Amino acid sequence: MFFVAGAKNNAGRNERSRSIYQKFREVDLLNKKKTVTALKPGEDRAIFLGLGMILSSVMMCFVLGITILRSYADSVWTEEGVCVILNSTVTADMNCSYNCGSECWRDSKYPCLQVYVSVNNTGRVSRLSHNEETQDTSTECFYVPRCQKDRVAMHVMIMNISERLKVNQQVTCYYDPSEQQENVLLTRLYDQTVVFHSLLWPSCMLTGGALIIVMVKLTQYLSRLCEEIVKIKR
């Protein structure tokens, strides 16, 4: 009887120990599930953020590629030189149109300033234009102002530009090394600095988005690795 009672007591203690261990095990699993459940939405949001940054950077690169980079690549005025101002005179009045309302356009005139320069003191005489946009608008005039009703204001603006060019006898200019374009430019719309900054920010956004995704995936991998190590120790 003593041995039977002892065996029953041992069996009861073992069952109570198993039940206590089972409860602790269930509590541990429940806490892990809660932690995983809490972390999963945050990880998903981080991944969506990274993907959004990557997609935005790709779209920015596409837009900049068809605007700034294309204009920079198509420009033939790639060589920088020194231009000596030879002559700066107003030749004639040019016609232009300005917007006066909905479907309303009126004519006006602005003075055409022609500037001739000598490139790098080589004796080559060329006509100077302000930038590529001015060159496309008018090959004869140095600068094309925004057309407006007040002709006097446009005339004063052009005369001020002419006086400044006469004061600065030497200016930095850009010319076509192949000499297919006779005109030279005072400034470029998109130079190397503009191209660099236009590519810098999309590249930073792309790198940041990729780093966010890599960090989330690395965190998930380390979490699974820790769980496997804990299971092996148990």
PDB file of N, CA and C in Angstrom, residues 93-174:
ATOM      1  N   ASP A  93      14.139  96.671 -83.755  1.00  0.00           N
ATOM      2  CA  ASP A  93      13.076  96.201 -82.870  1.00  0.00           C
ATOM      3  C   ASP A  93      12.516  94.892 -83.405  1.00  0.00           C
ATOM      4  N   MET A  94      12.327  93.947 -82.483  1.00  0.00           N
ATOM      5  CA  MET A  94      11.794  92.638 -82.839  1.00  0.00           C
ATOM      6  C   MET A  94      10.368  92.500 -82.323  1.00  0.00           C
ATOM      7  N   ASN A  95       9.548  91.830 -83.093  1.00  0.00           N
ATOM      8  CA  ASN A  95       8.148  91.637 -82.720  1.00  0.00           C
ATOM      9  C   ASN A  95       8.014  90.491 -81.721  1.00  0.00           C
ATOM     10  N   CYS A  96       7.068  90.621 -80.805  1.00  0.00           N
ATOM     11  CA  CYS A  96       6.742  89.557 -79.851  1.00  0.00           C
ATOM     12  C   CYS A  96       5.274  89.687 -79.468  1.00  0.00           C
ATOM     13  N   SER A  97       4.752  88.687 -78.800  1.00  0.00           N
ATOM     14  CA  SER A  97       3.348  88.666 -78.398  1.00  0.00           C
ATOM     15  C   SER A  97       3.263  88.363 -76.911  1.00  0.00           C
ATOM     16  N   TYR A  98       2.352  89.052 -76.225  1.00  0.00           N
ATOM     17  CA  TYR A  98       2.150  88.823 -74.800  1.00  0.00           C
ATOM     18  C   TYR A  98       0.683  88.492 -74.542  1.00  0.00           C
ATOM     19  N   ASN A  99       0.466  87.753 -73.464  1.00  0.00           N
ATOM     20  CA  ASN A  99      -0.879  87.299 -73.117  1.00  0.00           C
ATOM     21  C   ASN A  99      -1.607  88.391 -72.352  1.00  0.00           C
ATOM     22  N   CYS A 100      -2.790  88.771 -72.845  1.00  0.00           N
ATOM     23  CA  CYS A 100      -3.576  89.813 -72.200  1.00  0.00           C
ATOM     24  C   CYS A 100      -4.860  89.277 -71.585  1.00  0.00           C
ATOM     25  N   GLY A 101      -4.992  87.950 -71.491  1.00  0.00           N
ATOM     26  CA  GLY A 101      -6.189  87.357 -70.910  1.00  0.00           C
ATOM     27  C   GLY A 101      -6.489  86.026 -71.547  1.00  0.00           C
ATOM     28  N   SER A 102      -7.688  85.551 -71.310  1.00  0.00           N
ATOM     29  CA  SER A 102      -8.102  84.260 -71.866  1.00  0.00           C
ATOM     30  C   SER A 102      -8.243  84.369 -73.375  1.00  0.00           C
ATOM     31  N   GLU A 103      -7.389  83.602 -74.094  1.00  0.00           N
ATOM     32  CA  GLU A 103      -7.373  83.587 -75.555  1.00  0.00           C
ATOM     33  C   GLU A 103      -7.189  84.986 -76.132  1.00  0.00           C
ATOM     34  N   CYS A 104      -6.365  85.763 -75.474  1.00  0.00           N
ATOM     35  CA  CYS A 104      -6.097  87.130 -75.915  1.00  0.00           C
ATOM     36  C   CYS A 104      -4.596  87.333 -76.024  1.00  0.00           C
ATOM     37  N   TRP A 105      -4.116  87.689 -77.195  1.00  0.00           N
ATOM     38  CA  TRP A 105      -2.700  87.947 -77.436  1.00  0.00           C
ATOM     39  C   TRP A 105      -2.556  89.270 -78.174  1.00  0.00           C
ATOM     40  N   ARG A 106      -1.601  90.061 -77.704  1.00  0.00           N
ATOM     41  CA  ARG A 106      -1.335  91.345 -78.333  1.00  0.00           C
ATOM     42  C   ARG A 106       0.139  91.455 -78.682  1.00  0.00           C
ATOM     43  N   ASP A 107       0.390  92.278 -79.701  1.00  0.00           N
ATOM     44  CA  ASP A 107       1.756  92.431 -80.202  1.00  0.00           C
ATOM     45  C   ASP A 107       2.493  93.539 -79.458  1.00  0.00           C
ATOM     46  N   SER A 108       3.796  93.311 -79.336  1.00  0.00           N
ATOM     47  CA  SER A 108       4.669  94.310 -78.747  1.00  0.00           C
ATOM     48  C   SER A 108       6.034  94.201 -79.430  1.00  0.00           C
ATOM     49  N   LYS A 109       6.977  95.031 -79.020  1.00  0.00           N
ATOM     50  CA  LYS A 109       8.304  95.017 -79.612  1.00  0.00           C
ATOM     51  C   LYS A 109       9.372  95.205 -78.541  1.00  0.00           C
ATOM     52  N   TYR A 110      10.511  94.574 -78.778  1.00  0.00           N
ATOM     53  CA  TYR A 110      11.663  94.744 -77.897  1.00  0.00           C
ATOM     54  C   TYR A 110      12.903  94.992 -78.746  1.00  0.00           C
ATOM     55  N   PRO A 111      13.871  95.739 -78.224  1.00  0.00           N
ATOM     56  CA  PRO A 111      15.091  96.016 -79.001  1.00  0.00           C
ATOM     57  C   PRO A 111      15.990  94.789 -79.078  1.00  0.00           C
ATOM     58  N   CYS A 112      16.545  94.567 -80.242  1.00  0.00           N
ATOM     59  CA  CYS A 112      17.434  93.418 -80.460  1.00  0.00           C
ATOM     60  C   CYS A 112      18.877  93.853 -80.218  1.00  0.00           C
ATOM     61  N   LEU A 113      19.486  93.281 -79.197  1.00  0.00           N
ATOM     62  CA  LEU A 113      20.868  93.580 -78.853  1.00  0.00           C
ATOM     63  C   LEU A 113      21.775  92.518 -79.470  1.00  0.00           C
ATOM     64  N   GLN A 114      22.681  92.952 -80.316  1.00  0.00           N
ATOM     65  CA  GLN A 114      23.636  92.047 -80.929  1.00  0.00           C
ATOM     66  C   GLN A 114      25.018  92.279 -80.318  1.00  0.00           C
ATOM     67  N   VAL A 115      25.644  91.177 -79.912  1.00  0.00           N
ATOM     68  CA  VAL A 115      26.954  91.237 -79.263  1.00  0.00           C
ATOM     69  C   VAL A 115      27.917  90.342 -80.044  1.00  0.00           C
ATOM     70  N   TYR A 116      29.034  90.904 -80.446  1.00  0.00           N
ATOM     71  CA  TYR A 116      30.059  90.143 -81.152  1.00  0.00           C
ATOM     72  C   TYR A 116      31.295  90.036 -80.266  1.00  0.00           C
ATOM     73  N   VAL A 117      31.879  88.839 -80.254  1.00  0.00           N
ATOM     74  CA  VAL A 117      33.015  88.557 -79.375  1.00  0.00           C
ATOM     75  C   VAL A 117      34.103  87.840 -80.160  1.00  0.00           C
ATOM     76  N   SER A 118      35.300  87.886 -79.583  1.00  0.00           N
ATOM     77  CA  SER A 118      36.436  87.126 -80.085  1.00  0.00           C
ATOM     78  C   SER A 118      36.724  86.013 -79.088  1.00  0.00           C
ATOM     79  N   VAL A 119      36.710  84.771 -79.557  1.00  0.00           N
ATOM     80  CA  VAL A 119      36.843  83.604 -78.680  1.00  0.00           C
ATOM     81  C   VAL A 119      38.314  83.278 -78.476  1.00  0.00           C
ATOM     82  N   ASN A 120      38.758  83.301 -77.217  1.00  0.00           N
ATOM     83  CA  ASN A 120      40.113  82.904 -76.824  1.00  0.00           C
ATOM     84  C   ASN A 120      41.204  83.665 -77.580  1.00  0.00           C
ATOM     85  N   ASN A 121      40.894  84.880 -77.977  1.00  0.00           N
ATOM     86  CA  ASN A 121      41.869  85.717 -78.693  1.00  0.00           C
ATOM     87  C   ASN A 121      42.443  85.032 -79.931  1.00  0.00           C
ATOM     88  N   THR A 122      41.637  84.229 -80.590  1.00  0.00           N
ATOM     89  CA  THR A 122      42.090  83.522 -81.791  1.00  0.00           C
ATOM     90  C   THR A 122      41.744  84.273 -83.069  1.00  0.00           C
ATOM     91  N   GLY A 123      41.047  85.373 -82.951  1.00  0.00           N
ATOM     92  CA  GLY A 123      40.620  86.109 -84.134  1.00  0.00           C
ATOM     93  C   GLY A 123      39.291  85.624 -84.676  1.00  0.00           C
ATOM     94  N   ARG A 124      38.754  84.558 -84.110  1.00  0.00           N
ATOM     95  CA  ARG A 124      37.455  84.056 -84.535  1.00  0.00           C
ATOM     96  C   ARG A 124      36.369  84.934 -83.929  1.00  0.00           C
ATOM     97  N   VAL A 125      35.584  85.588 -84.790  1.00  0.00           N
ATOM     98  CA  VAL A 125      34.517  86.479 -84.352  1.00  0.00           C
ATOM     99  C   VAL A 125      33.189  85.728 -84.415  1.00  0.00           C
ATOM    100  N   SER A 126      32.468  85.725 -83.280  1.00  0.00           N
ATOM    101  CA  SER A 126      31.198  85.019 -83.200  1.00  0.00           C
ATOM    102  C   SER A 126      30.159  85.915 -82.522  1.00  0.00           C
ATOM    103  N   ARG A 127      28.909  85.572 -82.775  1.00  0.00           N
ATOM    104  CA  ARG A 127      27.827  86.281 -82.117  1.00  0.00           C
ATOM    105  C   ARG A 127      27.533  85.602 -80.784  1.00  0.00           C
ATOM    106  N   LEU A 128      27.346  86.411 -79.745  1.00  0.00           N
ATOM    107  CA  LEU A 128      27.137  85.895 -78.390  1.00  0.00           C
ATOM    108  C   LEU A 128      25.642  85.834 -78.087  1.00  0.00           C
ATOM    109  N   SER A 129      25.215  84.695 -77.527  1.00  0.00           N
ATOM    110  CA  SER A 129      23.834  84.509 -77.060  1.00  0.00           C
ATOM    111  C   SER A 129      23.842  84.250 -75.566  1.00  0.00           C
ATOM    112  N   HIS A 130      22.715  84.514 -74.933  1.00  0.00           N
ATOM    113  CA  HIS A 130      22.670  84.368 -73.470  1.00  0.00           C
ATOM    114  C   HIS A 130      22.751  82.905 -73.050  1.00  0.00           C
ATOM    115  N   ASN A 131      21.902  82.030 -73.608  1.00  0.00           N
ATOM    116  CA  ASN A 131      21.915  80.598 -73.301  1.00  0.00           C
ATOM    117  C   ASN A 131      21.257  79.837 -74.438  1.00  0.00           C
ATOM    118  N   GLU A 132      21.066  78.524 -74.260  1.00  0.00           N
ATOM    119  CA  GLU A 132      20.471  77.690 -75.303  1.00  0.00           C
ATOM    120  C   GLU A 132      19.044  78.113 -75.636  1.00  0.00           C
ATOM    121  N   GLU A 133      18.303  78.537 -74.636  1.00  0.00           N
ATOM    122  CA  GLU A 133      16.923  78.946 -74.873  1.00  0.00           C
ATOM    123  C   GLU A 133      16.864  80.192 -75.757  1.00  0.00           C
ATOM    124  N   THR A 134      17.739  81.154 -75.487  1.00  0.00           N
ATOM    125  CA  THR A 134      17.791  82.345 -76.329  1.00  0.00           C
ATOM    126  C   THR A 134      18.234  81.996 -77.743  1.00  0.00           C
ATOM    127  N   GLN A 135      19.191  81.061 -77.843  1.00  0.00           N
ATOM    128  CA  GLN A 135      19.666  80.639 -79.157  1.00  0.00           C
ATOM    129  C   GLN A 135      18.553  80.001 -79.970  1.00  0.00           C
ATOM    130  N   ASP A 136      17.693  79.212 -79.322  1.00  0.00           N
ATOM    131  CA  ASP A 136      16.573  78.594 -80.035  1.00  0.00           C
ATOM    132  C   ASP A 136      15.503  79.611 -80.414  1.00  0.00           C
ATOM    133  N   THR A 137      15.339  80.648 -79.589  1.00  0.00           N
ATOM    134  CA  THR A 137      14.302  81.650 -79.865  1.00  0.00           C
ATOM    135  C   THR A 137      14.734  82.621 -80.955  1.00  0.00           C
ATOM    136  N   SER A 138      15.963  83.113 -80.849  1.00  0.00           N
ATOM    137  CA  SER A 138      16.469  84.082 -81.828  1.00  0.00           C
ATOM    138  C   SER A 138      17.974  83.914 -81.944  1.00  0.00           C
ATOM    139  N   THR A 139      18.440  83.676 -83.152  1.00  0.00           N
ATOM    140  CA  THR A 139      19.875  83.508 -83.381  1.00  0.00           C
ATOM    141  C   THR A 139      20.581  84.851 -83.551  1.00  0.00           C
ATOM    142  N   GLU A 140      19.822  85.934 -83.687  1.00  0.00           N
ATOM    143  CA  GLU A 140      20.420  87.240 -83.924  1.00  0.00           C
ATOM    144  C   GLU A 140      20.601  88.047 -82.637  1.00  0.00           C
ATOM    145  N   CYS A 141      19.661  87.916 -81.703  1.00  0.00           N
ATOM    146  CA  CYS A 141      19.675  88.752 -80.503  1.00  0.00           C
ATOM    147  C   CYS A 141      20.375  88.039 -79.358  1.00  0.00           C
ATOM    148  N   PHE A 142      21.115  88.832 -78.570  1.00  0.00           N
ATOM    149  CA  PHE A 142      21.810  88.280 -77.412  1.00  0.00           C
ATOM    150  C   PHE A 142      20.837  87.810 -76.337  1.00  0.00           C
ATOM    151  N   TYR A 143      19.793  88.582 -76.088  1.00  0.00           N
ATOM    152  CA  TYR A 143      18.854  88.259 -75.016  1.00  0.00           C
ATOM    153  C   TYR A 143      17.437  88.582 -75.485  1.00  0.00           C
ATOM    154  N   VAL A 144      16.512  87.671 -75.194  1.00  0.00           N
ATOM    155  CA  VAL A 144      15.103  87.859 -75.536  1.00  0.00           C
ATOM    156  C   VAL A 144      14.328  88.021 -74.243  1.00  0.00           C
ATOM    157  N   PRO A 145      13.874  89.234 -73.928  1.00  0.00           N
ATOM    158  CA  PRO A 145      13.139  89.436 -72.668  1.00  0.00           C
ATOM    159  C   PRO A 145      11.726  88.864 -72.752  1.00  0.00           C
ATOM    160  N   ARG A 146      11.122  88.744 -71.595  1.00  0.00           N
ATOM    161  CA  ARG A 146       9.726  88.301 -71.538  1.00  0.00           C
ATOM    162  C   ARG A 146       8.847  89.407 -72.111  1.00  0.00           C
ATOM    163  N   CYS A 147       8.083  89.050 -73.118  1.00  0.00           N
ATOM    164  CA  CYS A 147       7.293  90.050 -73.821  1.00  0.00           C
ATOM    165  C   CYS A 147       6.241  90.641 -72.885  1.00  0.00           C
ATOM    166  N   GLN A 148       6.097  91.963 -72.935  1.00  0.00           N
ATOM    167  CA  GLN A 148       5.121  92.651 -72.118  1.00  0.00           C
ATOM    168  C   GLN A 148       4.630  93.901 -72.838  1.00  0.00           C
ATOM    169  N   LYS A 149       3.612  94.498 -72.279  1.00  0.00           N
ATOM    170  CA  LYS A 149       3.003  95.670 -72.898  1.00  0.00           C
ATOM    171  C   LYS A 149       3.910  96.885 -72.839  1.00  0.00           C
ATOM    172  N   ASP A 150       4.642  97.042 -71.744  1.00  0.00           N
ATOM    173  CA  ASP A 150       5.491  98.208 -71.529  1.00  0.00           C
ATOM    174  C   ASP A 150       6.784  98.055 -72.342  1.00  0.00           C
ATOM    175  N   ARG A 151       6.845  98.712 -73.489  1.00  0.00           N
ATOM    176  CA  ARG A 151       8.034  98.640 -74.336  1.00  0.00           C
ATOM    177  C   ARG A 151       9.209  99.385 -73.716  1.00  0.00           C
ATOM    178  N   VAL A 152       8.903 100.444 -72.978  1.00  0.00           N
ATOM    179  CA  VAL A 152       9.975 101.233 -72.360  1.00  0.00           C
ATOM    180  C   VAL A 152      10.744 100.390 -71.355  1.00  0.00           C
ATOM    181  N   ALA A 153      10.026  99.580 -70.564  1.00  0.00           N
ATOM    182  CA  ALA A 153      10.691  98.734 -69.573  1.00  0.00           C
ATOM    183  C   ALA A 153      11.607  97.722 -70.247  1.00  0.00           C
ATOM    184  N   MET A 154      11.168  97.132 -71.346  1.00  0.00           N
ATOM    185  CA  MET A 154      12.012  96.182 -72.057  1.00  0.00           C
ATOM    186  C   MET A 154      13.224  96.882 -72.666  1.00  0.00           C
ATOM    187  N   HIS A 155      13.035  98.110 -73.165  1.00  0.00           N
ATOM    188  CA  HIS A 155      14.153  98.856 -73.738  1.00  0.00           C
ATOM    189  C   HIS A 155      15.190  99.190 -72.666  1.00  0.00           C
ATOM    190  N   VAL A 156      14.732  99.595 -71.491  1.00  0.00           N
ATOM    191  CA  VAL A 156      15.646  99.906 -70.392  1.00  0.00           C
ATOM    192  C   VAL A 156      16.420  98.657 -69.966  1.00  0.00           C
ATOM    193  N   MET A 157      15.755  97.518 -69.905  1.00  0.00           N
ATOM    194  CA  MET A 157      16.421  96.270 -69.529  1.00  0.00           C
ATOM    195  C   MET A 157      17.530  95.915 -70.515  1.00  0.00           C
ATOM    196  N   ILE A 158      17.242  96.022 -71.807  1.00  0.00           N
ATOM    197  CA  ILE A 158      18.238  95.678 -72.819  1.00  0.00           C
ATOM    198  C   ILE A 158      19.416  96.642 -72.778  1.00  0.00           C
ATOM    199  N   MET A 159      19.148  97.930 -72.585  1.00  0.00           N
ATOM    200  CA  MET A 159      20.232  98.907 -72.515  1.00  0.00           C
ATOM    201  C   MET A 159      21.118  98.681 -71.289  1.00  0.00           C
ATOM    202  N   ASN A 160      20.522  98.275 -70.168  1.00  0.00           N
ATOM    203  CA  ASN A 160      21.329  97.959 -68.983  1.00  0.00           C
ATOM    204  C   ASN A 160      22.249  96.768 -69.247  1.00  0.00           C
ATOM    205  N   ILE A 161      21.735  95.757 -69.932  1.00  0.00           N
ATOM    206  CA  ILE A 161      22.566  94.598 -70.277  1.00  0.00           C
ATOM    207  C   ILE A 161      23.708  95.017 -71.192  1.00  0.00           C
ATOM    208  N   SER A 162      23.422  95.888 -72.151  1.00  0.00           N
ATOM    209  CA  SER A 162      24.453  96.360 -73.071  1.00  0.00           C
ATOM    210  C   SER A 162      25.546  97.124 -72.334  1.00  0.00           C
ATOM    211  N   GLU A 163      25.170  97.952 -71.392  1.00  0.00           N
ATOM    212  CA  GLU A 163      26.164  98.717 -70.636  1.00  0.00           C
ATOM    213  C   GLU A 163      27.034  97.804 -69.774  1.00  0.00           C
ATOM    214  N   ARG A 164      26.435  96.790 -69.188  1.00  0.00           N
ATOM    215  CA  ARG A 164      27.221  95.861 -68.374  1.00  0.00           C
ATOM    216  C   ARG A 164      28.217  95.093 -69.225  1.00  0.00           C
ATOM    217  N   LEU A 165      27.816  94.710 -70.427  1.00  0.00           N
ATOM    218  CA  LEU A 165      28.738  93.996 -71.306  1.00  0.00           C
ATOM    219  C   LEU A 165      29.881  94.891 -71.760  1.00  0.00           C
ATOM    220  N   LYS A 166      29.606  96.168 -71.946  1.00  0.00           N
ATOM    221  CA  LYS A 166      30.666  97.093 -72.344  1.00  0.00           C
ATOM    222  C   LYS A 166      31.666  97.299 -71.213  1.00  0.00           C
ATOM    223  N   VAL A 167      31.182  97.263 -69.972  1.00  0.00           N
ATOM    224  CA  VAL A 167      32.080  97.422 -68.824  1.00  0.00           C
ATOM    225  C   VAL A 167      32.965  96.187 -68.666  1.00  0.00           C
ATOM    226  N   ASN A 168      32.368  95.003 -68.774  1.00  0.00           N
ATOM    227  CA  ASN A 168      33.117  93.737 -68.659  1.00  0.00           C
ATOM    228  C   ASN A 168      33.602  93.325 -70.047  1.00  0.00           C
ATOM    229  N   GLN A 169      34.805  93.687 -70.372  1.00  0.00           N
ATOM    230  CA  GLN A 169      35.320  93.418 -71.701  1.00  0.00           C
ATOM    231  C   GLN A 169      35.589  91.931 -71.934  1.00  0.00           C
ATOM    232  N   GLN A 170      35.916  91.202 -70.876  1.00  0.00           N
ATOM    233  CA  GLN A 170      36.182  89.776 -70.999  1.00  0.00           C
ATOM    234  C   GLN A 170      35.186  89.001 -70.147  1.00  0.00           C
ATOM    235  N   VAL A 171      34.555  87.993 -70.740  1.00  0.00           N
ATOM    236  CA  VAL A 171      33.567  87.170 -70.043  1.00  0.00           C
ATOM    237  C   VAL A 171      33.851  85.702 -70.355  1.00  0.00           C
ATOM    238  N   THR A 172      33.422  84.854 -69.456  1.00  0.00           N
ATOM    239  CA  THR A 172      33.511  83.406 -69.693  1.00  0.00           C
ATOM    240  C   THR A 172      32.383  82.987 -70.628  1.00  0.00           C
ATOM    241  N   CYS A 173      32.708  82.204 -71.625  1.00  0.00           N
ATOM    242  CA  CYS A 173      31.705  81.787 -72.601  1.00  0.00           C
ATOM    243  C   CYS A 173      31.900  80.310 -72.949  1.00  0.00           C
ATOM    244  N   TYR A 174      30.939  79.775 -73.671  1.00  0.00           N
ATOM    245  CA  TYR A 174      30.963  78.368 -74.082  1.00  0.00           C
ATOM    246  C   TYR A 174      30.782  78.308 -75.596  1.00  0.00           C
TER     247      TYR A 174
END
